């Protein structure tokens, strides 16, 4: 017998866009990140007659089923281990099935893994209120599976922080930022994403070889984030764009860009974007670009789409 889905326990998690400071945030620098309206949604059914919990992953745009899998703490894929970990931390009294719908492309630097973990943990907490105080712990444990040395930035945004200045800590610091006007950004999926854990290790290994130089890079990211907050608060788009290009230059120098990322960035800049940079771990995944106004932002999206990229507009609103 099928239950009406709207009556089932459910939860949502947000995607995220790192505006400035990815990677350096892992070594203690501040970063700017915003939650995205789109993320992941989970519906929970209890399975009193089954002996294992399971998950079906659906793509929101195509409704295609991407995978069906079972909780498996030891031998499973990262998502199977993440499900097992969340269910280990959140007390439930019978196996469950979660229908998880993804509204952001998976593994592309837009925080899909944290969004899924938050959506699943919140769906479970809505069925089992005793689980609610442990949601953050469950999400952190799930993120540790996907991201070695995770800074926690994805988790903060996935829980719906809005636009924040984030520092890893400990303790982590989340400072909400206020914008004079909502901001529109172009997000473009340049290529399939690489493993975040691998990219983070790649940068940490360079940092070990060039520790004094990386202190300067950290200082540069500190200054970029500081100036970007001022530019955002003055609505100084030209300054913001320049800072995006500077931050991209640093990430490029760390070996995090790819020919596809450079192609998408060149197309956006040739269209007159005020700035464009990779976002997230790099090695693939997404870029974002800043247009001069709404019409220009739409024109950049159209040109990227005509060049074969998946591109769309994200609306960044002030934190409440
Ligand atoms: O996995 P992504 O692409 O969402 O990147 C996460 C951001 C990093 O700074 C690279 C890692 C982290 O945990 O902060």
Short mmCIF file of C-alpha atoms and ligand atoms in Angstrom, two decimals:
data_model
loop_
_atom_site.label_atom_id
_atom_site.label_comp_id
_atom_site.label_asym_id
_atom_site.label_seq_id
_atom_site.Cartn_x
_atom_site.Cartn_y
_atom_site.Cartn_z
CA UNK A 1 0.00 0.00 0.00
CA UNK A 2 1.43 3.42 -0.99
CA UNK A 3 1.27 6.27 1.50
CA UNK A 4 0.56 9.81 0.33
CA UNK A 5 4.12 11.27 0.12
CA UNK A 6 3.01 14.59 1.63
CA UNK A 7 2.09 12.76 4.84
CA UNK A 8 5.54 11.14 5.15
CA UNK A 9 8.33 12.51 7.36
CA UNK A 10 10.62 14.66 5.23
CA UNK A 11 13.64 16.93 5.38
CA UNK A 12 15.59 19.29 3.16
CA UNK A 13 19.22 20.40 2.96
CA UNK A 14 20.63 23.30 0.92
CA UNK A 15 23.34 23.21 -1.71
CA UNK A 16 26.17 25.70 -1.36
CA UNK A 17 28.38 28.00 -3.38
CA UNK A 18 31.79 28.97 -2.01
CA UNK A 19 32.37 32.53 -3.19
CA UNK A 20 35.92 32.92 -1.85
CA UNK A 21 38.48 30.99 0.20
CA UNK A 22 38.01 27.29 -0.63
CA UNK A 23 41.00 25.11 0.37
CA UNK A 24 42.58 27.94 2.42
CA UNK A 25 39.59 27.45 4.76
CA UNK A 26 40.96 23.97 5.52
CA UNK A 27 44.18 25.56 6.83
CA UNK A 28 42.34 28.13 8.96
CA UNK A 29 41.69 31.10 6.63
CA UNK A 30 38.18 32.61 6.46
CA UNK A 31 35.89 31.86 3.50
CA UNK A 32 32.67 33.29 2.11
CA UNK A 33 29.93 30.78 1.36
CA UNK A 34 26.24 30.95 0.65
CA UNK A 35 23.46 28.38 0.89
CA UNK A 36 21.69 27.78 -2.43
CA UNK A 37 17.91 27.63 -2.69
CA UNK A 38 18.25 24.21 -4.32
CA UNK A 39 19.76 21.23 -2.54
CA UNK A 40 18.31 17.86 -1.59
CA UNK A 41 14.98 16.62 -0.31
CA UNK A 42 14.38 13.33 1.54
CA UNK A 43 11.15 11.39 2.19
CA UNK A 44 11.23 8.64 4.79
CA UNK A 45 9.25 5.38 4.93
CA UNK A 46 9.66 2.87 7.74
CA UNK A 47 10.21 -0.74 6.67
CA UNK A 48 9.00 -2.89 9.59
CA UNK A 49 9.34 -6.10 7.55
CA UNK A 50 12.83 -5.51 6.11
CA UNK A 51 16.13 -6.09 7.84
CA UNK A 52 18.22 -3.33 6.14
CA UNK A 53 17.75 0.36 5.54
CA UNK A 54 17.98 1.62 1.97
CA UNK A 55 18.02 4.76 -0.15
CA UNK A 56 16.90 5.69 -3.65
CA UNK A 57 18.63 8.68 -5.23
CA UNK A 58 16.60 10.64 -7.79
CA UNK A 59 17.61 13.46 -10.14
CA UNK A 60 15.13 16.33 -9.72
CA UNK A 61 15.33 17.61 -13.29
CA UNK A 62 14.89 14.28 -15.10
CA UNK A 63 13.16 12.31 -12.29
CA UNK A 64 15.65 9.57 -13.28
CA UNK A 65 16.64 7.10 -10.58
CA UNK A 66 20.40 7.51 -10.13
CA UNK A 67 20.91 4.65 -7.68
CA UNK A 68 19.27 2.40 -5.11
CA UNK A 69 21.56 1.28 -2.35
CA UNK A 70 21.68 -0.22 1.15
CA UNK A 71 23.30 0.99 4.35
CA UNK A 72 26.69 -0.69 4.60
CA UNK A 73 29.20 0.66 7.11
CA UNK A 74 32.09 -1.59 6.13
CA UNK A 75 32.17 -2.45 2.46
CA UNK A 76 29.85 0.13 0.92
CA UNK A 77 30.35 3.08 -1.41
CA UNK A 78 30.75 6.47 0.34
CA UNK A 79 26.97 7.04 0.15
CA UNK A 80 26.23 3.55 1.55
CA UNK A 81 28.68 4.20 4.40
CA UNK A 82 27.23 7.68 4.96
CA UNK A 83 23.71 6.22 5.25
CA UNK A 84 24.94 3.58 7.71
CA UNK A 85 26.75 6.23 9.76
CA UNK A 86 23.74 8.55 9.93
CA UNK A 87 21.53 5.63 10.99
CA UNK A 88 24.07 4.57 13.60
CA UNK A 89 24.08 8.04 15.21
CA UNK A 90 20.33 8.76 14.95
CA UNK A 91 18.27 6.32 17.03
CA UNK A 92 15.55 4.57 14.98
CA UNK A 93 13.48 1.52 15.91
CA UNK A 94 13.03 -0.12 12.48
CA UNK A 95 14.83 -0.05 9.12
CA UNK A 96 13.88 2.88 6.90
CA UNK A 97 13.86 3.72 3.22
CA UNK A 98 14.77 7.24 2.10
CA UNK A 99 13.78 8.70 -1.29
CA UNK A 100 16.41 11.40 -1.79
CA UNK A 101 15.85 13.87 -4.64
CA UNK A 102 18.90 15.88 -5.69
CA UNK A 103 18.35 19.38 -7.08
CA UNK A 104 22.08 20.12 -7.54
CA UNK A 105 24.44 18.09 -9.72
CA UNK A 106 26.20 15.45 -7.59
CA UNK A 107 29.92 15.77 -6.87
CA UNK A 108 30.29 19.12 -8.64
CA UNK A 109 31.35 21.36 -5.75
CA UNK A 110 27.81 22.56 -4.97
CA UNK A 111 27.58 20.67 -1.68
CA UNK A 112 25.44 17.72 -2.80
CA UNK A 113 26.82 15.32 -0.18
CA UNK A 114 26.16 17.69 2.73
CA UNK A 115 22.73 18.61 1.33
CA UNK A 116 21.80 14.90 1.14
CA UNK A 117 23.09 14.22 4.66
CA UNK A 118 21.13 17.15 6.11
CA UNK A 119 17.96 16.16 4.20
CA UNK A 120 18.22 12.52 5.38
CA UNK A 121 19.04 13.41 8.98
CA UNK A 122 16.18 15.93 9.14
CA UNK A 123 13.71 13.42 7.65
CA UNK A 124 14.76 10.88 10.29
CA UNK A 125 14.50 13.52 13.06
CA UNK A 126 11.03 14.43 11.88
CA UNK A 127 9.96 10.79 12.38
CA UNK A 128 12.01 10.25 15.57
CA UNK A 129 12.13 13.49 17.61
CA UNK A 130 14.72 11.93 19.96
CA UNK A 131 17.13 12.09 17.01
CA UNK A 132 16.83 15.88 16.58
CA UNK A 133 19.68 16.89 18.95
CA UNK A 134 22.07 14.57 17.06
CA UNK A 135 21.42 15.81 13.51
CA UNK A 136 24.55 17.99 13.31
CA UNK A 137 26.75 15.19 14.65
CA UNK A 138 25.30 12.75 12.09
CA UNK A 139 25.89 15.20 9.22
CA UNK A 140 29.48 15.83 10.35
CA UNK A 141 30.17 12.09 10.46
CA UNK A 142 28.66 11.67 6.98
CA UNK A 143 30.76 14.56 5.62
CA UNK A 144 33.91 13.02 7.12
CA UNK A 145 33.29 10.02 4.82
CA UNK A 146 33.05 12.15 1.67
CA UNK A 147 35.68 14.79 2.55
CA UNK A 148 38.87 13.90 4.39
CA UNK A 149 39.87 16.97 6.48
CA UNK A 150 36.50 18.67 5.83
CA UNK A 151 36.46 22.23 7.15
CA UNK A 152 32.71 22.04 7.92
CA UNK A 153 31.89 24.81 5.43
CA UNK A 154 29.57 22.58 3.35
CA UNK A 155 27.71 21.46 6.46
CA UNK A 156 27.13 25.03 7.66
CA UNK A 157 25.67 26.05 4.29
CA UNK A 158 23.66 22.82 3.93
CA UNK A 159 21.93 23.53 7.25
CA UNK A 160 20.71 26.82 5.72
CA UNK A 161 23.14 29.40 7.11
CA UNK A 162 22.55 31.78 4.17
CA UNK A 163 25.46 34.02 3.15
CA UNK A 164 28.18 33.79 5.81
CA UNK A 165 31.83 34.39 6.58
CA UNK A 166 33.00 30.99 7.80
CA UNK A 167 36.06 30.03 9.83
CA UNK A 168 36.83 26.43 10.66
CA UNK A 169 38.11 27.03 14.20
CA UNK A 170 37.77 25.18 16.49
CA UNK A 171 35.30 26.44 17.43
CA UNK A 172 33.92 27.17 13.97
CA UNK A 173 32.60 30.69 13.42
CA UNK A 174 29.61 31.55 11.22
CA UNK A 175 29.07 35.27 10.70
CA UNK A 176 25.93 36.19 8.72
CA UNK A 177 26.48 38.84 6.04
CA UNK A 178 24.00 41.46 5.00
CA UNK A 179 23.70 42.56 1.38
CA UNK A 180 22.22 45.90 0.31
CA UNK A 181 20.55 44.19 -2.67
CA UNK A 182 20.09 40.53 -3.68
CA UNK A 183 22.88 39.29 -5.95
CA UNK A 184 22.53 37.17 -9.09
CA UNK A 185 25.40 34.89 -10.05
CA UNK A 186 25.98 32.56 -12.98
CA UNK A 187 26.77 28.99 -11.97
CA UNK A 188 28.20 26.74 -14.68
CA UNK A 189 29.01 23.04 -14.46
CA UNK A 190 32.32 22.91 -16.33
CA UNK A 191 33.08 19.18 -15.96
CA UNK A 192 32.32 16.23 -13.68
CA UNK A 193 33.77 16.88 -10.22
CA UNK A 194 36.93 15.31 -8.83
CA UNK A 195 37.24 13.75 -5.37
CA UNK A 196 37.31 16.53 -2.76
CA UNK A 197 39.47 14.38 -0.47
CA UNK A 198 42.03 13.94 -3.28
CA UNK A 199 42.12 17.65 -4.17
CA UNK A 200 42.43 18.66 -0.49
CA UNK A 201 45.34 16.20 -0.06
CA UNK A 202 46.98 17.54 -3.24
CA UNK A 203 46.96 21.08 -1.82
CA UNK A 204 48.01 20.00 1.70
CA UNK A 205 51.02 18.17 0.23
CA UNK A 206 52.09 21.37 -1.62
CA UNK A 207 51.59 23.35 1.58
CA UNK A 208 53.96 20.96 3.38
CA UNK A 209 56.62 21.45 0.69
CA UNK A 210 56.25 25.27 0.67
CA UNK A 211 55.14 26.11 4.20
CA UNK A 212 56.49 29.71 4.26
CA UNK A 213 54.99 30.51 0.85
CA UNK A 214 51.62 29.10 1.92
CA UNK A 215 51.61 31.49 4.90
CA UNK A 216 51.64 34.31 2.30
CA UNK A 217 48.90 32.59 0.29
CA UNK A 218 46.83 32.34 3.43
CA UNK A 219 47.40 36.05 4.04
CA UNK A 220 46.30 36.76 0.46
CA UNK A 221 43.06 34.82 0.98
CA UNK A 222 42.49 36.65 4.27
CA UNK A 223 42.77 39.96 2.39
CA UNK A 224 40.58 38.78 -0.51
CA UNK A 225 37.81 37.70 1.89
CA UNK A 226 38.08 40.93 3.88
CA UNK A 227 37.88 43.10 0.74
CA UNK A 228 35.11 40.94 -0.75
CA UNK A 229 32.92 41.48 2.32
CA UNK A 230 33.39 45.24 1.94
CA UNK A 231 32.69 45.08 -1.80
CA UNK A 232 29.52 43.01 -1.21
CA UNK A 233 28.30 45.46 1.40
CA UNK A 234 28.95 48.46 -0.91
CA UNK A 235 27.44 46.56 -3.87
CA UNK A 236 30.74 47.26 -5.69
CA UNK A 237 30.47 44.64 -8.43
CA UNK A 238 33.62 45.69 -10.29
CA UNK A 239 35.71 45.21 -7.14
CA UNK A 240 34.02 41.89 -6.39
CA UNK A 241 34.76 40.63 -9.91
CA UNK A 242 38.44 41.58 -9.63
CA UNK A 243 38.69 39.71 -6.33
CA UNK A 244 37.09 36.64 -7.95
CA UNK A 245 39.74 36.71 -10.69
CA UNK A 246 42.53 37.09 -8.11
CA UNK A 247 41.22 34.19 -6.02
CA UNK A 248 40.91 32.05 -9.16
CA UNK A 249 44.55 32.87 -9.97
CA UNK A 250 45.65 31.47 -6.60
CA UNK A 251 43.56 28.30 -7.06
CA UNK A 252 44.93 27.91 -10.61
CA UNK A 253 48.46 28.17 -9.21
CA UNK A 254 47.70 25.33 -6.78
CA UNK A 255 46.86 23.11 -9.77
CA UNK A 256 43.11 23.03 -9.14
CA UNK A 257 41.88 24.22 -12.55
CA UNK A 258 41.35 22.11 -15.66
CA UNK A 259 41.04 22.89 -19.39
CA UNK A 260 37.21 22.69 -19.12
CA UNK A 261 37.17 25.09 -16.16
CA UNK A 262 39.47 27.51 -18.06
CA UNK A 263 37.24 27.26 -21.14
CA UNK A 264 34.09 28.11 -19.17
CA UNK A 265 35.89 30.98 -17.42
CA UNK A 266 37.20 32.37 -20.74
CA UNK A 267 33.72 32.26 -22.27
CA UNK A 268 32.27 34.15 -19.30
CA UNK A 269 35.09 36.74 -19.33
CA UNK A 270 34.88 37.15 -23.14
CA UNK A 271 31.20 37.94 -22.61
CA UNK A 272 32.27 40.76 -20.30
CA UNK A 273 31.83 39.03 -16.92
CA UNK A 274 33.25 41.23 -14.17
CA UNK A 275 34.85 38.13 -12.65
CA UNK A 276 34.85 34.34 -12.87
CA UNK A 277 36.43 31.66 -10.72
CA UNK A 278 36.24 27.98 -9.94
CA UNK A 279 34.27 27.12 -6.81
CA UNK A 280 34.75 24.20 -4.43
CA UNK A 281 37.48 21.62 -4.54
CA UNK A 282 38.43 22.04 -8.23
CA UNK A 283 39.86 19.38 -10.52
CA UNK A 284 36.50 19.62 -12.32
CA UNK A 285 33.09 20.75 -11.09
CA UNK A 286 31.68 24.27 -11.24
CA UNK A 287 32.70 27.85 -11.88
CA UNK A 288 30.72 30.94 -11.04
CA UNK A 289 30.70 34.30 -12.82
CA UNK A 290 29.45 37.81 -12.09
CA UNK A 291 27.58 39.83 -14.71
CA UNK A 292 27.07 43.59 -14.81
CA UNK A 293 23.27 43.45 -14.36
CA UNK A 294 20.35 41.07 -14.83
CA UNK A 295 20.31 41.18 -18.66
CA UNK A 296 24.06 40.65 -18.82
CA UNK A 297 23.87 37.75 -16.34
CA UNK A 298 21.25 36.10 -18.57
CA UNK A 299 23.41 36.69 -21.66
CA UNK A 300 26.38 34.94 -20.00
CA UNK A 301 24.16 31.96 -19.13
CA UNK A 302 22.88 31.78 -22.72
CA UNK A 303 26.39 31.88 -24.19
CA UNK A 304 27.66 29.18 -21.83
CA UNK A 305 24.64 27.01 -22.67
CA UNK A 306 25.23 27.56 -26.41
CA UNK A 307 28.79 26.33 -25.84
CA UNK A 308 27.43 23.06 -24.40
CA UNK A 309 27.68 23.83 -20.67
CA UNK A 310 24.97 23.39 -18.05
CA UNK A 311 24.59 26.96 -16.68
CA UNK A 312 21.95 28.68 -14.56
CA UNK A 313 21.36 31.75 -12.38
CA UNK A 314 21.60 31.53 -8.58
CA UNK A 315 19.92 34.19 -6.44
CA UNK A 316 21.91 35.15 -3.37
CA UNK A 317 19.85 36.84 -0.71
CA UNK A 318 21.06 38.49 2.50
CA UNK A 319 21.21 36.28 5.59
CA UNK A 320 18.21 36.77 7.79
O1 LIG B 1 33.81 19.33 -2.04
P1 LIG B 1 33.59 20.72 -2.43
O2 LIG B 1 33.85 20.94 -3.86
O3 LIG B 1 32.27 21.18 -1.96
O4 LIG B 1 34.72 21.62 -1.70
C1 LIG B 1 34.76 21.82 -0.34
C2 LIG B 1 35.64 22.98 -0.01
C3 LIG B 1 37.07 22.66 0.36
O5 LIG B 1 37.59 23.87 0.92
C4 LIG B 1 37.91 22.29 -0.86
C5 LIG B 1 37.17 21.54 1.38
C6 LIG B 1 36.57 21.90 2.74
O6 LIG B 1 36.20 20.95 3.46
O7 LIG B 1 36.51 23.08 3.10
#
